Amino acid sequence: MERNQQEPTLFQEMDSGEKRLNELGYKQELRREMTLFKTLAISFSTMTLFTGITPLYGSSLQYAGPASLVWGWVVVSFFTWFVGIAMAEICSSFPTTGSLYFWAAHLAGPRWGPFSSWCCAWLETIGLIAGIGTQAYAGSQTLQSIILLSTGTNKDGGYFAPKWLFLCMYVSLTIIWAVLNTFALEVIALIDIISIWWQVIGGLVIVIMLPLVALTTKSASYVFTNFEVRADATGVSSKPYAVILSFLVSQYSLYGYDAAAHLTEETKDADKNGPIAILSSIGIISIFGWAYILALTFSIQDFSYLYDPSNETAGAFVPAQILYDAFHGRYHNSAGAIVLLFVIWGSFFFGGLSITTSAARVVYALSRDKGIPFSSVWRQVHPKRKVPSNAVWLCAAICILLGLPILKVNVVFTAITSICTIGWVGGYAVPIFARLVMAEKNFKAGPFYLGRARRPVCLIAFLWICYTCSVFLLPTYYPIAWETFNYAPVALGVGLSLIMLWWVVDARKWFKGPVRNIEIQNGKV
């Protein structure tokens, strides 16, 4: 009888991702029912086609003209592939929800593992929570333009949402994302499948339709070769510095592909499908993103008018003005521009929803290993829905706090974007550097393995990440004043100093990194 009871387990093949998870010392707690396509949809939605490019397009275009912006996307995409390939190899070996944080702990070894995972976990947590804020802010900015054009334009008495209403929109989006994330993961996965088609179809419509609707289009020579530093508008007169700043839109847009890694404990065959989702997301966004930049740039009617505070969109949102000029110029109304702005707003909505999902998973994983205050509260999984709902609401609350300065400060988006990028991308650097310097004999390769190529790939990826984090600390406008000051270095400096002080004074005594919830009796991790 005992033999018969055991027979089903002998013939039932365990999921490869779950098997590796058990080898690493973790039991399966979350539902593992997401397919490759669903995981890709969430990863793609986190990167998103519009949400990175749209809010920073205007400022990046202004620094050095169209050529620097257009070719900057190609350069950044090239180096992003090195980061993605390095992360795909690690994801294949360590398919856990903690992803970067877990990777850093195991790759750095027993001596440096706790400190590495501590740094990585907090960088990633800061980046992801700030990432929710960037989507909420940019989504509110797009909605502000939709309301303005729907009620008449800036020239015709349209309603331009004041700061208090802007903050209300920011808070409302954050709360809606948190509410949706309290439902079962299947709901989020379904929404993200809608998202990928929304962005693919919407992206194709905008990329194809916008240049066709515009009465005139810029020449290829203008788009690909025009380089002009506009020191009168930005205060930046140095050509190299202007080029560096014009690349920011691409560097801000081309990350987020680690979202697939955060969902590996819920993905079937995660040691194979996780890396595929990471690399596929980079490929899709690289192509579609460049096409979107080209469509906007070719469709410019009057460059200087885009930034005029007296134009139809109050000079507040350059892509909205480009859309308005195209549709109003041909059809003498703004209906088409409003529809396409709604498509872009939908992309922000889906992106914020996906980033909330990823942020909550990181907080859950860190609290599971007792790495944040009141861990017992944040690591709780809803008994019925099997989602870390408490972690979701913690992320939402902190995001709302980040947005409160909207009422008084004009450069909130610049600061939140810098904090998001440095935290999120900086978190990539820790496991990649650990993989670069570790002894190869200590690495258990997964199905995706770089072999001898791992050192040059990881070295280029690490140096690129260091460069990216550095440029987001730079001032973006001159002369430096309170209205134009990029306070991200101050905010990050204070926050990271407190986290490091906590480590030195207390956390190093008890924090050991990822904590197993399965006792390994046989086998080597």
Short mmCIF file of C-alpha atoms in Angstrom, two decimals:
data_model
loop_
_atom_site.label_atom_id
_atom_site.label_comp_id
_atom_site.label_asym_id
_atom_site.label_seq_id
_atom_site.Cartn_x
_atom_site.Cartn_y
_atom_site.Cartn_z
CA MET A 1 0.00 0.00 0.00
CA GLU A 2 2.81 2.35 0.90
CA ARG A 3 4.48 1.62 -2.43
CA ASN A 4 1.30 2.46 -4.35
CA GLN A 5 0.97 5.80 -2.54
CA GLN A 6 4.46 6.78 -3.63
CA GLU A 7 4.15 5.70 -7.25
CA PRO A 8 2.59 8.92 -8.59
CA THR A 9 5.49 11.00 -7.31
CA LEU A 10 7.97 8.68 -9.01
CA PHE A 11 6.45 9.23 -12.44
CA GLN A 12 5.47 12.88 -12.00
CA GLU A 13 8.26 15.06 -13.34
CA MET A 14 9.02 18.11 -11.21
CA ASP A 15 9.18 21.48 -12.96
CA SER A 16 12.84 22.31 -13.67
CA GLY A 17 12.52 25.74 -12.08
CA GLU A 18 10.96 24.31 -8.92
CA LYS A 19 13.64 21.63 -8.72
CA ARG A 20 16.41 24.22 -8.83
CA LEU A 21 14.51 26.33 -6.26
CA ASN A 22 14.47 23.38 -3.88
CA GLU A 23 18.19 22.79 -4.45
CA LEU A 24 18.80 26.40 -3.42
CA GLY A 25 16.95 25.83 -0.15
CA TYR A 26 13.50 27.32 -0.87
CA LYS A 27 10.17 25.56 -0.97
CA GLN A 28 7.52 26.41 -3.53
CA GLU A 29 5.03 28.82 -1.91
CA LEU A 30 3.74 30.92 -4.81
CA ARG A 31 1.67 29.46 -7.64
CA ARG A 32 3.83 28.29 -10.53
CA GLU A 33 1.46 28.62 -13.46
CA MET A 34 2.76 31.47 -15.60
CA THR A 35 3.83 30.60 -19.14
CA LEU A 36 6.71 32.14 -21.09
CA PHE A 37 4.32 34.45 -22.91
CA LYS A 38 2.76 35.75 -19.68
CA THR A 39 6.20 36.32 -18.14
CA LEU A 40 7.35 38.09 -21.31
CA ALA A 41 4.22 40.24 -21.22
CA ILE A 42 4.96 41.46 -17.68
CA SER A 43 8.64 42.04 -18.47
CA PHE A 44 7.76 43.91 -21.66
CA SER A 45 5.14 45.96 -19.81
CA THR A 46 7.65 46.96 -17.15
CA MET A 47 10.05 48.29 -19.79
CA THR A 48 7.19 49.63 -21.94
CA LEU A 49 7.46 51.26 -25.31
CA PHE A 50 6.25 54.74 -24.42
CA THR A 51 6.87 55.31 -20.72
CA GLY A 52 10.62 55.81 -20.89
CA ILE A 53 10.85 57.78 -24.11
CA THR A 54 7.81 60.03 -23.88
CA PRO A 55 8.49 62.04 -20.68
CA LEU A 56 12.20 62.67 -21.41
CA TYR A 57 12.02 63.05 -25.19
CA GLY A 58 11.62 66.83 -25.11
CA SER A 59 14.51 67.56 -22.77
CA SER A 60 16.87 65.11 -24.49
CA LEU A 61 16.04 66.56 -27.92
CA GLN A 62 16.76 70.06 -26.68
CA TYR A 63 20.31 69.36 -25.48
CA ALA A 64 21.99 68.53 -28.79
CA GLY A 65 19.35 68.14 -31.48
CA PRO A 66 17.86 65.07 -33.19
CA ALA A 67 21.03 63.25 -34.33
CA SER A 68 22.39 62.80 -30.82
CA LEU A 69 19.02 61.56 -29.59
CA VAL A 70 18.44 59.14 -32.48
CA TRP A 71 21.92 57.60 -32.48
CA GLY A 72 22.05 57.65 -28.71
CA TRP A 73 19.28 55.04 -28.66
CA VAL A 74 21.39 52.75 -30.87
CA VAL A 75 24.48 53.15 -28.68
CA VAL A 76 22.60 52.54 -25.43
CA SER A 77 20.78 49.53 -26.92
CA PHE A 78 24.13 47.99 -27.87
CA PHE A 79 25.51 48.16 -24.34
CA THR A 80 22.19 47.12 -22.82
CA TRP A 81 22.55 43.77 -24.56
CA PHE A 82 25.71 43.05 -22.54
CA VAL A 83 23.84 43.72 -19.29
CA GLY A 84 20.88 41.61 -20.39
CA ILE A 85 23.02 38.67 -21.49
CA ALA A 86 24.97 38.71 -18.21
CA MET A 87 21.73 38.76 -16.22
CA ALA A 88 20.12 36.04 -18.34
CA GLU A 89 22.95 33.63 -17.49
CA ILE A 90 22.58 34.31 -13.76
CA CYS A 91 18.79 34.04 -13.93
CA SER A 92 19.13 30.63 -15.55
CA SER A 93 21.17 29.43 -12.59
CA PHE A 94 19.14 31.12 -9.83
CA PRO A 95 15.40 31.19 -10.75
CA THR A 96 14.14 32.78 -7.50
CA THR A 97 11.73 35.62 -6.75
CA GLY A 98 14.49 37.53 -4.92
CA SER A 99 16.40 37.61 -8.22
CA LEU A 100 19.18 40.23 -8.01
CA TYR A 101 19.27 40.15 -4.23
CA PHE A 102 19.50 36.37 -4.13
CA TRP A 103 22.01 36.28 -6.98
CA ALA A 104 24.32 38.74 -5.20
CA ALA A 105 24.32 36.68 -2.00
CA HIS A 106 25.22 33.38 -3.65
CA LEU A 107 27.65 34.69 -6.25
CA ALA A 108 29.64 36.74 -3.72
CA GLY A 109 30.28 33.70 -1.52
CA PRO A 110 29.87 33.19 2.24
CA ARG A 111 32.22 36.02 3.28
CA TRP A 112 30.82 38.85 1.16
CA GLY A 113 27.41 37.38 0.40
CA PRO A 114 25.46 39.06 3.25
CA PHE A 115 26.87 42.53 2.52
CA SER A 116 26.42 42.12 -1.24
CA SER A 117 22.82 41.01 -0.90
CA TRP A 118 22.15 43.82 1.58
CA CYS A 119 23.41 46.47 -0.87
CA CYS A 120 21.70 44.91 -3.87
CA ALA A 121 18.38 44.43 -2.10
CA TRP A 122 18.15 48.01 -0.93
CA LEU A 123 19.27 49.48 -4.26
CA GLU A 124 16.70 47.40 -6.08
CA THR A 125 13.96 48.22 -3.58
CA ILE A 126 14.66 51.95 -3.86
CA GLY A 127 14.77 51.77 -7.65
CA LEU A 128 11.55 49.82 -8.05
CA ILE A 129 9.50 51.90 -5.63
CA ALA A 130 10.78 55.09 -7.28
CA GLY A 131 9.91 53.42 -10.59
CA ILE A 132 6.25 53.31 -9.55
CA GLY A 133 6.53 57.05 -8.94
CA THR A 134 7.97 57.74 -12.40
CA GLN A 135 5.04 55.95 -14.04
CA ALA A 136 2.49 57.72 -11.84
CA TYR A 137 4.06 61.13 -12.55
CA ALA A 138 4.40 60.64 -16.31
CA GLY A 139 0.90 59.14 -16.49
CA SER A 140 -0.47 62.18 -14.68
CA GLN A 141 1.45 64.47 -17.04
CA THR A 142 -0.07 62.73 -20.06
CA LEU A 143 -3.54 62.93 -18.50
CA GLN A 144 -2.93 66.63 -17.87
CA SER A 145 -2.33 67.12 -21.60
CA ILE A 146 -5.39 65.03 -22.52
CA ILE A 147 -7.59 67.20 -20.28
CA LEU A 148 -6.06 70.38 -21.70
CA LEU A 149 -6.66 69.40 -25.34
CA SER A 150 -10.13 67.99 -24.60
CA THR A 151 -11.34 71.24 -23.03
CA GLY A 152 -9.86 73.53 -25.66
CA THR A 153 -6.14 74.23 -25.91
CA ASN A 154 -3.87 76.45 -23.87
CA LYS A 155 -4.67 79.18 -26.40
CA ASP A 156 -8.44 78.63 -26.27
CA GLY A 157 -9.08 78.52 -22.54
CA GLY A 158 -8.48 74.81 -21.98
CA TYR A 159 -8.13 73.52 -18.41
CA PHE A 160 -4.52 72.97 -17.36
CA ALA A 161 -4.56 70.87 -14.17
CA PRO A 162 -2.94 72.72 -11.24
CA LYS A 163 -0.43 71.10 -8.90
CA TRP A 164 -2.97 69.92 -6.34
CA LEU A 165 -5.01 68.10 -8.97
CA PHE A 166 -1.82 66.72 -10.52
CA LEU A 167 -0.92 65.25 -7.12
CA CYS A 168 -4.41 63.76 -6.80
CA MET A 169 -3.98 62.02 -10.18
CA TYR A 170 -0.55 60.74 -9.06
CA VAL A 171 -1.97 59.32 -5.82
CA SER A 172 -5.02 57.82 -7.55
CA LEU A 173 -2.93 55.90 -10.07
CA THR A 174 -0.72 54.52 -7.30
CA ILE A 175 -3.74 53.33 -5.30
CA ILE A 176 -5.41 51.75 -8.34
CA TRP A 177 -2.24 49.75 -9.08
CA ALA A 178 -2.08 48.57 -5.46
CA VAL A 179 -5.74 47.50 -5.51
CA LEU A 180 -5.26 45.52 -8.72
CA ASN A 181 -2.15 43.87 -7.29
CA THR A 182 -4.12 42.54 -4.33
CA PHE A 183 -6.00 40.22 -6.67
CA ALA A 184 -4.65 36.86 -7.83
CA LEU A 185 -1.65 36.94 -10.13
CA GLU A 186 -3.74 35.62 -12.99
CA VAL A 187 -5.56 38.98 -13.07
CA ILE A 188 -2.27 40.87 -13.35
CA ALA A 189 -0.98 38.45 -15.98
CA LEU A 190 -4.19 38.87 -18.00
CA ILE A 191 -3.93 42.66 -17.82
CA ASP A 192 -0.30 42.46 -18.88
CA ILE A 193 -1.20 40.32 -21.88
CA ILE A 194 -3.64 43.08 -22.84
CA SER A 195 -0.76 45.50 -22.23
CA ILE A 196 1.63 43.84 -24.66
CA TRP A 197 -0.96 43.93 -27.45
CA TRP A 198 -1.96 47.49 -26.48
CA GLN A 199 1.63 48.62 -26.85
CA VAL A 200 2.42 46.60 -29.97
CA ILE A 201 -0.73 47.65 -31.84
CA GLY A 202 -0.72 51.17 -30.40
CA GLY A 203 2.97 51.53 -31.13
CA LEU A 204 2.52 50.44 -34.73
CA VAL A 205 -0.39 52.86 -35.18
CA ILE A 206 1.62 55.80 -33.82
CA VAL A 207 4.84 54.93 -35.66
CA ILE A 208 3.04 54.50 -39.00
CA MET A 209 0.26 57.07 -38.70
CA LEU A 210 2.07 60.05 -37.20
CA PRO A 211 4.48 60.73 -40.10
CA LEU A 212 1.67 60.11 -42.60
CA VAL A 213 -0.69 62.56 -40.90
CA ALA A 214 1.89 65.32 -40.43
CA LEU A 215 1.60 67.93 -43.20
CA THR A 216 5.38 68.04 -43.58
CA THR A 217 8.14 65.78 -42.33
CA LYS A 218 11.73 66.53 -41.56
CA SER A 219 14.38 65.30 -43.97
CA ALA A 220 16.51 62.26 -43.21
CA SER A 221 19.51 64.57 -43.15
CA TYR A 222 17.91 66.61 -40.36
CA VAL A 223 16.92 63.57 -38.29
CA PHE A 224 20.17 61.62 -38.59
CA THR A 225 22.83 64.33 -38.88
CA ASN A 226 21.55 67.57 -37.33
CA PHE A 227 23.53 68.39 -34.22
CA GLU A 228 22.98 71.67 -32.42
CA VAL A 229 23.76 72.57 -28.82
CA ARG A 230 21.08 74.93 -27.47
CA ALA A 231 22.89 76.61 -24.62
CA ASP A 232 20.36 79.45 -24.58
CA ALA A 233 17.62 77.03 -23.44
CA THR A 234 19.52 74.54 -21.27
CA GLY A 235 22.58 76.49 -20.13
CA VAL A 236 24.75 73.59 -21.37
CA SER A 237 27.35 74.86 -23.86
CA SER A 238 29.79 71.93 -23.82
CA LYS A 239 29.15 69.59 -26.78
CA PRO A 240 30.33 66.39 -25.01
CA TYR A 241 28.22 67.25 -21.96
CA ALA A 242 25.19 67.96 -24.17
CA VAL A 243 25.59 64.57 -25.87
CA ILE A 244 25.84 62.80 -22.51
CA LEU A 245 22.62 64.44 -21.33
CA SER A 246 20.84 63.68 -24.62
CA PHE A 247 21.50 59.96 -23.99
CA LEU A 248 19.53 60.05 -20.71
CA VAL A 249 16.21 59.26 -22.39
CA SER A 250 17.65 56.03 -23.78
CA GLN A 251 19.37 55.04 -20.54
CA TYR A 252 16.16 55.66 -18.60
CA SER A 253 14.09 53.65 -21.09
CA LEU A 254 16.25 50.57 -21.57
CA TYR A 255 16.01 48.74 -18.28
CA GLY A 256 13.31 46.89 -16.36
CA TYR A 257 13.90 43.59 -18.15
CA ASP A 258 14.71 41.98 -14.78
CA ALA A 259 10.96 41.89 -14.14
CA ALA A 260 10.97 38.39 -15.63
CA ALA A 261 13.46 37.34 -12.94
CA HIS A 262 11.17 38.56 -10.15
CA LEU A 263 8.47 36.17 -11.35
CA THR A 264 10.60 33.06 -11.76
CA GLU A 265 9.07 31.28 -8.74
CA GLU A 266 5.72 31.66 -10.49
CA THR A 267 6.90 30.76 -14.01
CA LYS A 268 6.97 27.29 -15.54
CA ASP A 269 10.50 26.08 -16.44
CA ALA A 270 11.86 29.38 -15.14
CA ASP A 271 15.51 28.38 -15.63
CA LYS A 272 14.82 28.41 -19.39
CA ASN A 273 11.92 30.82 -19.80
CA GLY A 274 13.34 33.52 -17.50
CA PRO A 275 16.41 34.20 -19.70
CA ILE A 276 14.32 34.04 -22.86
CA ALA A 277 11.91 36.65 -21.47
CA ILE A 278 14.78 38.96 -20.45
CA LEU A 279 16.47 38.90 -23.86
CA SER A 280 13.22 39.01 -25.83
CA SER A 281 12.11 42.13 -23.93
CA ILE A 282 15.36 43.92 -24.78
CA GLY A 283 15.06 42.99 -28.45
CA ILE A 284 11.45 44.13 -28.79
CA ILE A 285 11.97 47.43 -26.99
CA SER A 286 15.20 48.20 -28.86
CA ILE A 287 13.44 47.99 -32.23
CA PHE A 288 10.10 49.55 -31.32
CA GLY A 289 11.68 52.28 -29.21
CA TRP A 290 13.92 53.46 -32.04
CA ALA A 291 10.96 53.46 -34.43
CA TYR A 292 8.95 55.57 -31.97
CA ILE A 293 11.79 58.11 -31.62
CA LEU A 294 12.09 58.32 -35.42
CA ALA A 295 8.34 58.81 -35.85
CA LEU A 296 8.28 61.69 -33.36
CA THR A 297 11.40 63.33 -34.80
CA PHE A 298 10.38 63.09 -38.46
CA SER A 299 7.00 64.63 -37.56
CA ILE A 300 8.32 67.80 -35.93
CA GLN A 301 6.82 70.87 -37.60
CA ASP A 302 8.53 73.76 -35.81
CA PHE A 303 11.31 72.89 -33.37
CA SER A 304 11.37 76.15 -31.40
CA TYR A 305 7.56 76.21 -31.08
CA LEU A 306 7.60 72.88 -29.22
CA TYR A 307 8.99 74.58 -26.12
CA ASP A 308 6.99 77.81 -26.29
CA PRO A 309 4.95 78.27 -23.05
CA SER A 310 2.23 79.95 -25.10
CA ASN A 311 1.68 77.00 -27.47
CA GLU A 312 -1.39 74.76 -27.41
CA THR A 313 0.05 72.38 -24.77
CA ALA A 314 1.59 75.17 -22.64
CA GLY A 315 5.08 74.00 -23.60
CA ALA A 316 4.77 71.36 -20.90
CA PHE A 317 4.85 68.15 -22.93
CA VAL A 318 6.74 68.05 -26.24
CA PRO A 319 5.30 64.74 -27.60
CA ALA A 320 1.78 66.08 -27.02
CA GLN A 321 2.60 69.18 -29.07
CA ILE A 322 4.05 67.07 -31.89
CA LEU A 323 0.83 65.01 -32.00
CA TYR A 324 -1.33 68.13 -31.86
CA ASP A 325 0.59 69.87 -34.66
CA ALA A 326 0.25 66.79 -36.89
CA PHE A 327 -3.49 66.22 -36.46
CA HIS A 328 -4.58 69.82 -36.16
CA GLY A 329 -2.50 70.77 -39.15
CA ARG A 330 -4.26 68.24 -41.38
CA TYR A 331 -7.74 67.87 -39.86
CA HIS A 332 -8.08 71.18 -37.97
CA ASN A 333 -9.00 69.46 -34.70
CA SER A 334 -7.18 67.68 -31.89
CA ALA A 335 -9.26 64.48 -31.71
CA GLY A 336 -6.57 62.30 -33.24
CA ALA A 337 -3.93 63.67 -30.89
CA ILE A 338 -6.16 63.00 -27.88
CA VAL A 339 -6.74 59.38 -28.96
CA LEU A 340 -3.02 58.71 -29.40
CA LEU A 341 -2.24 60.41 -26.09
CA PHE A 342 -4.73 58.03 -24.48
CA VAL A 343 -2.83 55.11 -26.03
CA ILE A 344 0.36 56.49 -24.50
CA TRP A 345 -1.40 57.02 -21.15
CA GLY A 346 -2.49 53.39 -21.24
CA SER A 347 1.14 52.39 -21.58
CA PHE A 348 1.97 54.34 -18.41
CA PHE A 349 -0.92 52.65 -16.64
CA PHE A 350 0.20 49.17 -17.61
CA GLY A 351 3.84 49.97 -16.85
CA GLY A 352 3.03 51.23 -13.36
CA LEU A 353 0.96 48.13 -12.69
CA SER A 354 3.83 45.84 -13.69
CA ILE A 355 6.44 47.75 -11.70
CA THR A 356 4.18 47.58 -8.64
CA THR A 357 4.08 43.81 -9.12
CA SER A 358 7.89 43.61 -9.30
CA ALA A 359 8.46 45.98 -6.37
CA ALA A 360 6.15 43.98 -4.13
CA ARG A 361 7.96 40.74 -5.02
CA VAL A 362 11.33 42.25 -4.05
CA VAL A 363 9.98 43.58 -0.74
CA TYR A 364 8.41 40.16 -0.10
CA ALA A 365 11.68 38.35 -0.82
CA LEU A 366 13.71 40.72 1.37
CA SER A 367 11.24 40.51 4.25
CA ARG A 368 11.17 36.72 3.93
CA ASP A 369 14.87 36.87 4.77
CA LYS A 370 14.27 39.36 7.61
CA GLY A 371 16.04 42.22 5.83
CA ILE A 372 13.62 45.07 6.60
CA PRO A 373 11.89 46.32 9.76
CA PHE A 374 8.67 44.49 10.66
CA SER A 375 9.53 41.71 8.23
CA SER A 376 6.88 39.44 9.72
CA VAL A 377 4.21 41.82 8.41
CA TRP A 378 5.54 42.40 4.89
CA ARG A 379 6.37 38.75 4.14
CA GLN A 380 2.81 37.54 4.69
CA VAL A 381 1.17 35.99 1.64
CA HIS A 382 -2.60 36.26 1.30
CA PRO A 383 -3.89 32.76 2.17
CA LYS A 384 -6.42 32.68 -0.66
CA ARG A 385 -4.97 34.88 -3.41
CA LYS A 386 -1.34 33.78 -2.83
CA VAL A 387 0.04 37.29 -3.41
CA PRO A 388 2.16 39.42 -1.01
CA SER A 389 -0.58 42.02 -0.48
CA ASN A 390 1.04 43.71 2.54
CA ALA A 391 4.22 44.31 0.54
CA VAL A 392 2.11 45.78 -2.27
CA TRP A 393 0.59 48.41 0.02
CA LEU A 394 3.91 49.25 1.63
CA CYS A 395 5.32 50.06 -1.83
CA ALA A 396 2.27 52.16 -2.66
CA ALA A 397 2.52 54.16 0.59
CA ILE A 398 6.21 54.99 0.06
CA CYS A 399 5.54 55.95 -3.56
CA ILE A 400 2.83 58.39 -2.45
CA LEU A 401 5.26 59.97 0.01
CA LEU A 402 7.79 60.44 -2.80
CA GLY A 403 5.19 62.38 -4.77
CA LEU A 404 4.20 64.87 -2.08
CA PRO A 405 6.88 67.44 -3.09
CA ILE A 406 4.90 67.93 -6.33
CA LEU A 407 3.03 70.69 -4.52
CA LYS A 408 6.14 72.81 -4.02
CA VAL A 409 9.01 71.57 -6.23
CA ASN A 410 9.23 71.82 -10.03
CA VAL A 411 11.91 69.16 -10.60
CA VAL A 412 10.25 66.22 -8.86
CA PHE A 413 10.26 64.07 -11.99
CA THR A 414 13.98 64.64 -12.61
CA ALA A 415 14.79 63.56 -9.06
CA ILE A 416 12.47 60.52 -9.03
CA THR A 417 13.79 59.42 -12.43
CA SER A 418 17.40 59.66 -11.26
CA ILE A 419 16.66 57.80 -8.02
CA CYS A 420 14.78 55.12 -9.95
CA THR A 421 17.52 54.62 -12.54
CA ILE A 422 20.44 54.62 -10.11
CA GLY A 423 18.71 52.29 -7.68
CA TRP A 424 17.27 49.94 -10.29
CA VAL A 425 20.27 49.76 -12.63
CA GLY A 426 22.74 50.01 -9.75
CA GLY A 427 21.20 46.85 -8.34
CA TYR A 428 22.21 45.06 -11.54
CA ALA A 429 25.87 45.87 -10.93
CA VAL A 430 26.27 43.90 -7.70
CA PRO A 431 25.53 40.36 -8.97
CA ILE A 432 27.22 41.04 -12.31
CA PHE A 433 30.41 42.16 -10.58
CA ALA A 434 30.24 39.12 -8.27
CA ARG A 435 29.85 36.86 -11.31
CA LEU A 436 32.82 38.60 -12.94
CA VAL A 437 35.25 37.94 -10.08
CA MET A 438 34.03 34.59 -8.72
CA ALA A 439 35.82 31.31 -9.36
CA GLU A 440 34.14 29.43 -12.20
CA LYS A 441 34.22 26.16 -10.27
CA ASN A 442 31.77 27.64 -7.74
CA PHE A 443 29.14 28.48 -10.36
CA LYS A 444 26.44 25.93 -11.15
CA ALA A 445 25.41 26.77 -14.71
CA GLY A 446 21.83 26.66 -15.87
CA PRO A 447 20.60 25.95 -19.42
CA PHE A 448 21.76 29.43 -20.54
CA TYR A 449 25.54 29.52 -20.00
CA LEU A 450 28.16 31.93 -21.38
CA GLY A 451 31.24 29.83 -20.73
CA ARG A 452 34.47 31.72 -21.43
CA ALA A 453 32.56 34.73 -22.74
CA ARG A 454 31.28 35.58 -19.27
CA ARG A 455 34.29 37.72 -18.23
CA PRO A 456 34.27 40.18 -21.15
CA VAL A 457 30.46 40.30 -21.16
CA CYS A 458 30.26 40.96 -17.41
CA LEU A 459 33.10 43.51 -17.50
CA ILE A 460 31.47 45.59 -20.25
CA ALA A 461 28.09 45.31 -18.51
CA PHE A 462 29.51 46.42 -15.16
CA LEU A 463 31.38 49.42 -16.59
CA TRP A 464 28.31 50.52 -18.53
CA ILE A 465 26.16 50.37 -15.39
CA CYS A 466 28.71 52.47 -13.48
CA TYR A 467 28.67 55.07 -16.26
CA THR A 468 24.86 55.13 -16.36
CA CYS A 469 24.55 55.68 -12.61
CA SER A 470 27.14 58.46 -12.74
CA VAL A 471 25.44 60.54 -15.43
CA PHE A 472 22.10 60.54 -13.61
CA LEU A 473 23.79 62.40 -10.76
CA LEU A 474 24.79 65.28 -13.02
CA PRO A 475 23.02 68.66 -13.13
CA THR A 476 20.71 68.78 -16.14
CA TYR A 477 20.25 72.57 -16.40
CA TYR A 478 22.46 75.59 -15.82
CA PRO A 479 22.84 77.87 -14.01
CA ILE A 480 22.07 75.68 -11.00
CA ALA A 481 19.22 77.07 -8.89
CA TRP A 482 16.63 75.64 -6.53
CA GLU A 483 14.16 75.33 -9.41
CA THR A 484 16.61 73.35 -11.58
CA PHE A 485 18.67 71.52 -8.96
CA ASN A 486 18.85 67.72 -9.40
CA TYR A 487 18.51 66.75 -5.76
CA ALA A 488 18.82 63.01 -6.45
CA PRO A 489 22.48 62.92 -5.22
CA VAL A 490 21.39 64.42 -1.90
CA ALA A 491 18.36 62.14 -1.51
CA LEU A 492 20.33 59.03 -2.46
CA GLY A 493 23.31 60.07 -0.37
CA VAL A 494 21.20 60.46 2.75
CA GLY A 495 19.19 57.29 2.14
CA LEU A 496 22.12 55.04 1.30
CA SER A 497 24.19 56.47 4.17
CA LEU A 498 21.45 55.55 6.63
CA ILE A 499 21.21 52.06 5.15
CA MET A 500 24.98 51.58 5.39
CA LEU A 501 25.02 52.97 8.93
CA TRP A 502 22.33 50.47 9.87
CA TRP A 503 24.52 47.72 8.41
CA VAL A 504 27.64 48.76 10.33
CA VAL A 505 25.90 49.36 13.65
CA ASP A 506 23.45 46.49 13.72
CA ALA A 507 22.41 44.58 10.58
CA ARG A 508 25.79 42.95 9.94
CA LYS A 509 25.40 41.08 13.20
CA TRP A 510 22.23 39.26 12.19
CA PHE A 511 21.58 39.67 8.46
CA LYS A 512 22.85 36.62 6.59
CA GLY A 513 21.20 37.16 3.24
CA PRO A 514 18.65 34.76 1.74
CA VAL A 515 17.30 32.39 4.39
CA ARG A 516 16.42 28.84 3.34
CA ASN A 517 13.01 27.51 4.20
CA ILE A 518 13.94 23.92 3.24
CA GLU A 519 16.60 21.87 4.96
CA ILE A 520 19.03 20.51 2.38
CA GLN A 521 20.17 17.08 3.43
CA ASN A 522 21.74 15.87 0.23
CA GLY A 523 23.12 17.59 -2.77
CA LYS A 524 25.28 20.62 -3.34
CA VAL A 525 23.88 24.07 -3.98
#
